[in-house]
Amino acid sequence: MTALARSLFGRRARLRWIHLILGGALAMPYVLVGSVVVGPVAGGANVFGSLRLQLASFALGLPLAAVTSLFPLTRPLESGVVRWLCGVEADRLAYGPARTRGEKGRTAAWFTLHLGAGGIVAGMSLAVPPFAGTLIVLPFVPALREGRLGLPGFLHHAWALVLSPLAGAAMLVALAGCAAACGTLLARWAPDLLGPSAADRVAAAEARAADLAVRNRLARELHDSVGHALSAVTLQASAARRVLDTDPEFVREALAAIEDTTRRTVGELDAVLGVLRDGDAPGDPWDSAPAPTLAADLDGLLRRTRAGGLRVDATVAAVATDPRALPPPVSREAYRIVQEGLSNALRHAGGKVAVTLRVEVLDQYLRITVENPVGPVPAPRPGGGHGLRGVADRARLLGGAAEAGPAGPVWRLHVRLPLKGTA
């Protein structure tokens, strides 16, 4: 019973009723235009004194409403009203003007339906409550039965006086039910008539996908650059603290490495933030953002990592350090992949880290292997665990593959990046 009362008189039902009454108000100018035509055709009769002529004027005004719905602002305004009053989700409605013939036809159908149903419900809302109220109070107000209201004669019978309050209440409930039913139907049909077209949905999906791709790339860049820098600086500072009194030369080298690491990381962070600031500029902002590459910056990365006391054995093919041999995207992503592999070793392993970079001439793939002894399992970090996922994303975007996991006594990260066909 409570659910029924809520569906008839709840907040959503009341808002949809208001939406229908607004449709009736919008229909009035068209009805007046229709009455200008119907009046002379009916021999100059008073249109508003005849229900039949009023309905004829209403029917003549609806096609005029369909024509005026072709104005560009009709669909945005109707979509906004439907969102706030009918409770339709915003992503199911189109807020731009109707451009194609199909969109204009659906907008015209919606506008005509809104004004048609709204005119009927608004008319009932004006006529039914006064009559229903009269029926409800009729047994208790004898003056109403003796007045000149023009009530049917059977309402003066005793049995009619007993039933008239029930009839009045039933009429009000029926009016609410009619308004609720019309409001529900309009809310159900609104996405089909006012919703985005297939082209709009595809464009919106592409925009969301592009935005998500930029967000994911920003997250990878920040994770790999800043995360590696913090791990390296932590290890370098810890090693310097342990030998502060016994090996001043090592301390000086560690402090110099910390300075170099932080300076480079600030530069990389500025580049990433610059992508955020210039994200709306034409073209790909990543193309102009400076980024370290395998060919130019691998030696510095290994030097800064070793400065913290971590031993790194690197076997690097000569072609991997040749800027002309590596496509720029491969060189950039390979650097980040090596950086992430070293960061994982810094955080989780300790001991010896073997880094092997080689180019397979036969299949034209750059293969990156990072191995480190399996150390104790570290406590999980809140929000951690995104590094290997970022490596897999980088490899996949270039058409390659990444594998990570224990291989006997070592943890191995193996990545394969194609050198040909890289976009």
Short mmCIF file of N, CA and C in Angstrom, two decimals, residues 61-172:
data_model
loop_
_atom_site.label_atom_id
_atom_site.label_comp_id
_atom_site.label_asym_id
_atom_site.label_seq_id
_atom_site.Cartn_x
_atom_site.Cartn_y
_atom_site.Cartn_z
N GLY A 61 -3.31 22.21 -33.24
CA GLY A 61 -2.11 22.88 -32.74
C GLY A 61 -0.91 21.96 -32.60
N LEU A 62 -1.12 20.64 -32.41
CA LEU A 62 0.01 19.73 -32.22
C LEU A 62 0.94 19.66 -33.43
N PRO A 63 0.43 19.60 -34.67
CA PRO A 63 1.37 19.64 -35.81
C PRO A 63 2.20 20.92 -35.85
N LEU A 64 1.60 22.03 -35.43
CA LEU A 64 2.38 23.27 -35.37
C LEU A 64 3.51 23.14 -34.34
N ALA A 65 3.22 22.47 -33.22
CA ALA A 65 4.26 22.25 -32.21
C ALA A 65 5.39 21.39 -32.77
N ALA A 66 5.05 20.38 -33.58
CA ALA A 66 6.08 19.53 -34.18
C ALA A 66 6.99 20.34 -35.08
N VAL A 67 6.42 21.31 -35.81
CA VAL A 67 7.23 22.14 -36.71
C VAL A 67 8.17 23.04 -35.90
N THR A 68 7.67 23.67 -34.86
CA THR A 68 8.51 24.58 -34.08
C THR A 68 9.57 23.84 -33.27
N SER A 69 9.40 22.53 -33.07
CA SER A 69 10.42 21.78 -32.33
C SER A 69 11.73 21.68 -33.09
N LEU A 70 11.75 22.09 -34.36
CA LEU A 70 12.97 22.03 -35.15
C LEU A 70 13.95 23.13 -34.79
N PHE A 71 13.55 24.08 -33.95
CA PHE A 71 14.49 25.10 -33.49
C PHE A 71 15.62 24.44 -32.69
N PRO A 72 16.86 24.89 -32.83
CA PRO A 72 18.00 24.20 -32.21
C PRO A 72 17.92 24.05 -30.70
N LEU A 73 17.28 25.02 -30.01
CA LEU A 73 17.27 24.98 -28.55
C LEU A 73 16.25 24.00 -27.98
N THR A 74 15.40 23.44 -28.82
CA THR A 74 14.32 22.60 -28.30
C THR A 74 14.88 21.37 -27.59
N ARG A 75 15.78 20.64 -28.25
CA ARG A 75 16.28 19.41 -27.62
C ARG A 75 17.10 19.68 -26.37
N PRO A 76 18.01 20.67 -26.35
CA PRO A 76 18.73 20.92 -25.09
C PRO A 76 17.81 21.30 -23.93
N LEU A 77 16.81 22.14 -24.20
CA LEU A 77 15.90 22.55 -23.13
C LEU A 77 15.06 21.38 -22.64
N GLU A 78 14.52 20.60 -23.58
CA GLU A 78 13.70 19.45 -23.18
C GLU A 78 14.55 18.43 -22.42
N SER A 79 15.80 18.21 -22.85
CA SER A 79 16.65 17.25 -22.15
C SER A 79 16.93 17.69 -20.72
N GLY A 80 17.18 19.00 -20.54
CA GLY A 80 17.42 19.48 -19.19
C GLY A 80 16.20 19.33 -18.29
N VAL A 81 15.02 19.63 -18.82
CA VAL A 81 13.79 19.50 -18.02
C VAL A 81 13.53 18.04 -17.69
N VAL A 82 13.73 17.16 -18.67
CA VAL A 82 13.50 15.73 -18.43
C VAL A 82 14.46 15.20 -17.37
N ARG A 83 15.69 15.67 -17.40
CA ARG A 83 16.67 15.21 -16.41
C ARG A 83 16.23 15.59 -15.00
N TRP A 84 15.82 16.84 -14.80
CA TRP A 84 15.52 17.31 -13.45
C TRP A 84 14.14 16.89 -12.96
N LEU A 85 13.17 16.80 -13.84
CA LEU A 85 11.80 16.51 -13.39
C LEU A 85 11.41 15.05 -13.57
N CYS A 86 11.93 14.39 -14.59
CA CYS A 86 11.52 13.00 -14.84
C CYS A 86 12.51 11.99 -14.26
N GLY A 87 13.66 12.45 -13.80
CA GLY A 87 14.60 11.53 -13.16
C GLY A 87 15.35 10.64 -14.13
N VAL A 88 15.56 11.10 -15.37
CA VAL A 88 16.30 10.32 -16.35
C VAL A 88 17.78 10.66 -16.21
N GLU A 89 18.66 9.63 -16.23
CA GLU A 89 20.08 9.86 -16.06
C GLU A 89 20.62 10.76 -17.18
N ALA A 90 21.58 11.61 -16.80
CA ALA A 90 22.11 12.59 -17.75
C ALA A 90 22.81 11.92 -18.93
N ASP A 91 23.49 10.77 -18.70
CA ASP A 91 24.23 10.16 -19.80
C ASP A 91 23.32 9.47 -20.81
N ARG A 92 22.02 9.41 -20.53
CA ARG A 92 21.09 8.81 -21.48
C ARG A 92 20.39 9.86 -22.34
N LEU A 93 20.77 11.13 -22.14
CA LEU A 93 20.14 12.22 -22.88
C LEU A 93 21.19 12.98 -23.67
N ALA A 94 20.77 13.53 -24.80
CA ALA A 94 21.65 14.37 -25.62
C ALA A 94 21.33 15.83 -25.34
N TYR A 95 22.36 16.63 -25.10
CA TYR A 95 22.15 18.03 -24.75
C TYR A 95 22.48 18.98 -25.88
N GLY A 96 22.97 18.46 -26.99
CA GLY A 96 23.25 19.32 -28.13
C GLY A 96 22.05 19.43 -29.04
N PRO A 97 22.06 20.41 -29.94
CA PRO A 97 20.95 20.55 -30.90
C PRO A 97 20.85 19.34 -31.80
N ALA A 98 19.63 19.07 -32.26
CA ALA A 98 19.42 17.98 -33.22
C ALA A 98 20.00 18.40 -34.58
N ARG A 99 20.84 17.56 -35.16
CA ARG A 99 21.51 17.91 -36.41
C ARG A 99 21.02 17.06 -37.58
N THR A 100 20.96 15.76 -37.38
CA THR A 100 20.58 14.88 -38.48
C THR A 100 19.05 14.84 -38.61
N ARG A 101 18.62 14.30 -39.74
CA ARG A 101 17.17 14.19 -39.96
C ARG A 101 16.52 13.28 -38.93
N GLY A 102 17.19 12.20 -38.59
CA GLY A 102 16.63 11.29 -37.59
C GLY A 102 16.50 11.94 -36.23
N GLU A 103 17.54 12.69 -35.81
CA GLU A 103 17.47 13.38 -34.53
C GLU A 103 16.36 14.41 -34.51
N LYS A 104 16.19 15.14 -35.60
CA LYS A 104 15.12 16.14 -35.66
C LYS A 104 13.75 15.48 -35.62
N GLY A 105 13.62 14.33 -36.29
CA GLY A 105 12.34 13.63 -36.25
C GLY A 105 12.01 13.13 -34.86
N ARG A 106 13.01 12.58 -34.15
CA ARG A 106 12.76 12.10 -32.78
C ARG A 106 12.46 13.26 -31.83
N THR A 107 13.14 14.38 -32.03
CA THR A 107 12.85 15.56 -31.20
C THR A 107 11.43 16.07 -31.44
N ALA A 108 11.00 16.10 -32.71
CA ALA A 108 9.63 16.53 -33.02
C ALA A 108 8.61 15.58 -32.41
N ALA A 109 8.89 14.27 -32.48
CA ALA A 109 7.97 13.29 -31.88
C ALA A 109 7.88 13.49 -30.37
N TRP A 110 9.04 13.71 -29.73
CA TRP A 110 9.02 13.92 -28.28
C TRP A 110 8.26 15.19 -27.92
N PHE A 111 8.53 16.28 -28.60
CA PHE A 111 7.88 17.55 -28.26
C PHE A 111 6.37 17.45 -28.45
N THR A 112 5.95 16.80 -29.52
CA THR A 112 4.52 16.62 -29.75
C THR A 112 3.91 15.74 -28.67
N LEU A 113 4.62 14.67 -28.30
CA LEU A 113 4.13 13.77 -27.25
C LEU A 113 4.05 14.49 -25.91
N HIS A 114 5.06 15.27 -25.60
CA HIS A 114 5.07 16.00 -24.33
C HIS A 114 3.91 16.98 -24.25
N LEU A 115 3.72 17.76 -25.31
CA LEU A 115 2.64 18.74 -25.30
C LEU A 115 1.28 18.07 -25.36
N GLY A 116 1.17 16.96 -26.12
CA GLY A 116 -0.11 16.27 -26.20
C GLY A 116 -0.53 15.67 -24.88
N ALA A 117 0.36 14.86 -24.28
CA ALA A 117 0.04 14.26 -22.99
C ALA A 117 -0.09 15.33 -21.91
N GLY A 118 0.80 16.34 -21.98
CA GLY A 118 0.73 17.40 -20.98
C GLY A 118 -0.56 18.20 -21.07
N GLY A 119 -1.04 18.46 -22.31
CA GLY A 119 -2.30 19.19 -22.46
C GLY A 119 -3.46 18.42 -21.88
N ILE A 120 -3.49 17.11 -22.10
CA ILE A 120 -4.59 16.30 -21.57
C ILE A 120 -4.55 16.26 -20.04
N VAL A 121 -3.35 15.96 -19.50
CA VAL A 121 -3.23 15.87 -18.04
C VAL A 121 -3.47 17.22 -17.39
N ALA A 122 -2.98 18.31 -18.01
CA ALA A 122 -3.20 19.64 -17.44
C ALA A 122 -4.68 19.99 -17.46
N GLY A 123 -5.37 19.66 -18.54
CA GLY A 123 -6.80 19.91 -18.59
C GLY A 123 -7.55 19.13 -17.53
N MET A 124 -7.18 17.86 -17.36
CA MET A 124 -7.81 17.06 -16.30
C MET A 124 -7.48 17.63 -14.92
N SER A 125 -6.25 18.13 -14.75
CA SER A 125 -5.85 18.68 -13.45
C SER A 125 -6.63 19.95 -13.11
N LEU A 126 -7.09 20.66 -14.14
CA LEU A 126 -7.91 21.85 -13.90
C LEU A 126 -9.37 21.51 -13.65
N ALA A 127 -9.89 20.48 -14.33
CA ALA A 127 -11.32 20.19 -14.27
C ALA A 127 -11.70 19.20 -13.19
N VAL A 128 -10.89 18.18 -12.97
CA VAL A 128 -11.29 17.09 -12.07
C VAL A 128 -11.28 17.51 -10.61
N PRO A 129 -10.22 18.15 -10.07
CA PRO A 129 -10.24 18.45 -8.63
C PRO A 129 -11.43 19.27 -8.16
N PRO A 130 -11.89 20.33 -8.86
CA PRO A 130 -13.07 21.05 -8.36
C PRO A 130 -14.32 20.18 -8.31
N PHE A 131 -14.51 19.37 -9.38
CA PHE A 131 -15.70 18.51 -9.39
C PHE A 131 -15.59 17.44 -8.32
N ALA A 132 -14.39 16.82 -8.16
CA ALA A 132 -14.22 15.80 -7.13
C ALA A 132 -14.40 16.39 -5.74
N GLY A 133 -13.88 17.61 -5.52
CA GLY A 133 -14.08 18.24 -4.23
C GLY A 133 -15.54 18.52 -3.93
N THR A 134 -16.27 18.89 -4.96
CA THR A 134 -17.71 19.12 -4.77
C THR A 134 -18.41 17.84 -4.36
N LEU A 135 -18.06 16.72 -5.01
CA LEU A 135 -18.68 15.44 -4.66
C LEU A 135 -18.35 15.05 -3.22
N ILE A 136 -17.11 15.33 -2.80
CA ILE A 136 -16.71 14.91 -1.46
C ILE A 136 -17.49 15.67 -0.38
N VAL A 137 -17.72 16.95 -0.57
CA VAL A 137 -18.39 17.75 0.46
C VAL A 137 -19.89 17.86 0.21
N LEU A 138 -20.38 17.27 -0.87
CA LEU A 138 -21.81 17.43 -1.21
C LEU A 138 -22.74 16.98 -0.10
N PRO A 139 -22.52 15.83 0.55
CA PRO A 139 -23.48 15.42 1.60
C PRO A 139 -23.48 16.36 2.81
N PHE A 140 -22.40 17.12 2.99
CA PHE A 140 -22.26 17.91 4.20
C PHE A 140 -22.60 19.39 3.98
N VAL A 141 -22.82 19.78 2.75
CA VAL A 141 -23.13 21.18 2.44
C VAL A 141 -24.43 21.21 1.64
N PRO A 142 -25.56 21.31 2.30
CA PRO A 142 -26.85 21.32 1.58
C PRO A 142 -26.96 22.46 0.56
N ALA A 143 -26.26 23.57 0.82
CA ALA A 143 -26.37 24.70 -0.11
C ALA A 143 -25.88 24.33 -1.51
N LEU A 144 -24.94 23.37 -1.60
CA LEU A 144 -24.45 22.96 -2.91
C LEU A 144 -25.55 22.25 -3.71
N ARG A 145 -26.39 21.48 -3.00
CA ARG A 145 -27.46 20.77 -3.70
C ARG A 145 -28.57 21.71 -4.12
N GLU A 146 -28.70 22.82 -3.42
CA GLU A 146 -29.77 23.76 -3.73
C GLU A 146 -29.32 24.89 -4.65
N GLY A 147 -27.99 24.96 -4.94
CA GLY A 147 -27.48 26.05 -5.75
C GLY A 147 -27.67 25.80 -7.23
N ARG A 148 -26.97 26.59 -7.98
CA ARG A 148 -27.10 26.52 -9.43
C ARG A 148 -25.83 25.96 -10.08
N LEU A 149 -25.33 24.89 -9.51
CA LEU A 149 -24.13 24.28 -10.05
C LEU A 149 -24.41 23.39 -11.25
N GLY A 150 -25.66 23.13 -11.49
CA GLY A 150 -25.99 22.28 -12.62
C GLY A 150 -25.63 20.83 -12.42
N LEU A 151 -25.69 20.34 -11.17
CA LEU A 151 -25.37 18.95 -10.89
C LEU A 151 -26.45 18.04 -11.44
N PRO A 152 -26.07 16.83 -11.87
CA PRO A 152 -27.08 15.87 -12.35
C PRO A 152 -28.12 15.61 -11.28
N GLY A 153 -29.34 15.30 -11.73
CA GLY A 153 -30.44 15.10 -10.79
C GLY A 153 -30.26 13.93 -9.87
N PHE A 154 -29.58 12.86 -10.33
CA PHE A 154 -29.46 11.67 -9.47
C PHE A 154 -28.59 11.94 -8.25
N LEU A 155 -27.79 13.00 -8.26
CA LEU A 155 -26.97 13.29 -7.09
C LEU A 155 -27.79 13.77 -5.91
N HIS A 156 -29.07 14.08 -6.13
CA HIS A 156 -29.92 14.50 -5.01
C HIS A 156 -30.54 13.31 -4.28
N HIS A 157 -30.37 12.09 -4.82
CA HIS A 157 -30.89 10.92 -4.13
C HIS A 157 -30.01 10.59 -2.92
N ALA A 158 -30.63 9.91 -1.97
CA ALA A 158 -29.91 9.58 -0.73
C ALA A 158 -28.72 8.67 -0.99
N TRP A 159 -28.93 7.63 -1.86
CA TRP A 159 -27.83 6.71 -2.10
C TRP A 159 -26.65 7.41 -2.81
N ALA A 160 -26.97 8.40 -3.67
CA ALA A 160 -25.91 9.14 -4.35
C ALA A 160 -25.14 10.01 -3.38
N LEU A 161 -25.84 10.58 -2.40
CA LEU A 161 -25.16 11.41 -1.42
C LEU A 161 -24.21 10.57 -0.56
N VAL A 162 -24.59 9.31 -0.31
CA VAL A 162 -23.71 8.42 0.47
C VAL A 162 -22.44 8.07 -0.31
N LEU A 163 -22.61 7.83 -1.63
CA LEU A 163 -21.49 7.37 -2.44
C LEU A 163 -20.67 8.51 -3.04
N SER A 164 -21.20 9.72 -3.03
CA SER A 164 -20.48 10.81 -3.71
C SER A 164 -19.10 11.09 -3.11
N PRO A 165 -18.88 11.04 -1.78
CA PRO A 165 -17.51 11.25 -1.28
C PRO A 165 -16.54 10.20 -1.80
N LEU A 166 -17.03 8.94 -1.86
CA LEU A 166 -16.17 7.88 -2.38
C LEU A 166 -15.86 8.10 -3.86
N ALA A 167 -16.88 8.53 -4.60
CA ALA A 167 -16.67 8.81 -6.02
C ALA A 167 -15.69 9.95 -6.22
N GLY A 168 -15.80 11.01 -5.40
CA GLY A 168 -14.87 12.13 -5.51
C GLY A 168 -13.44 11.72 -5.21
N ALA A 169 -13.26 10.91 -4.14
CA ALA A 169 -11.91 10.45 -3.81
C ALA A 169 -11.35 9.55 -4.91
N ALA A 170 -12.24 8.69 -5.47
CA ALA A 170 -11.79 7.81 -6.55
C ALA A 170 -11.36 8.62 -7.77
N MET A 171 -12.07 9.71 -8.05
CA MET A 171 -11.69 10.55 -9.19
C MET A 171 -10.31 11.18 -8.97
N LEU A 172 -10.03 11.63 -7.75
CA LEU A 172 -8.72 12.20 -7.48
C LEU A 172 -7.61 11.15 -7.61
#
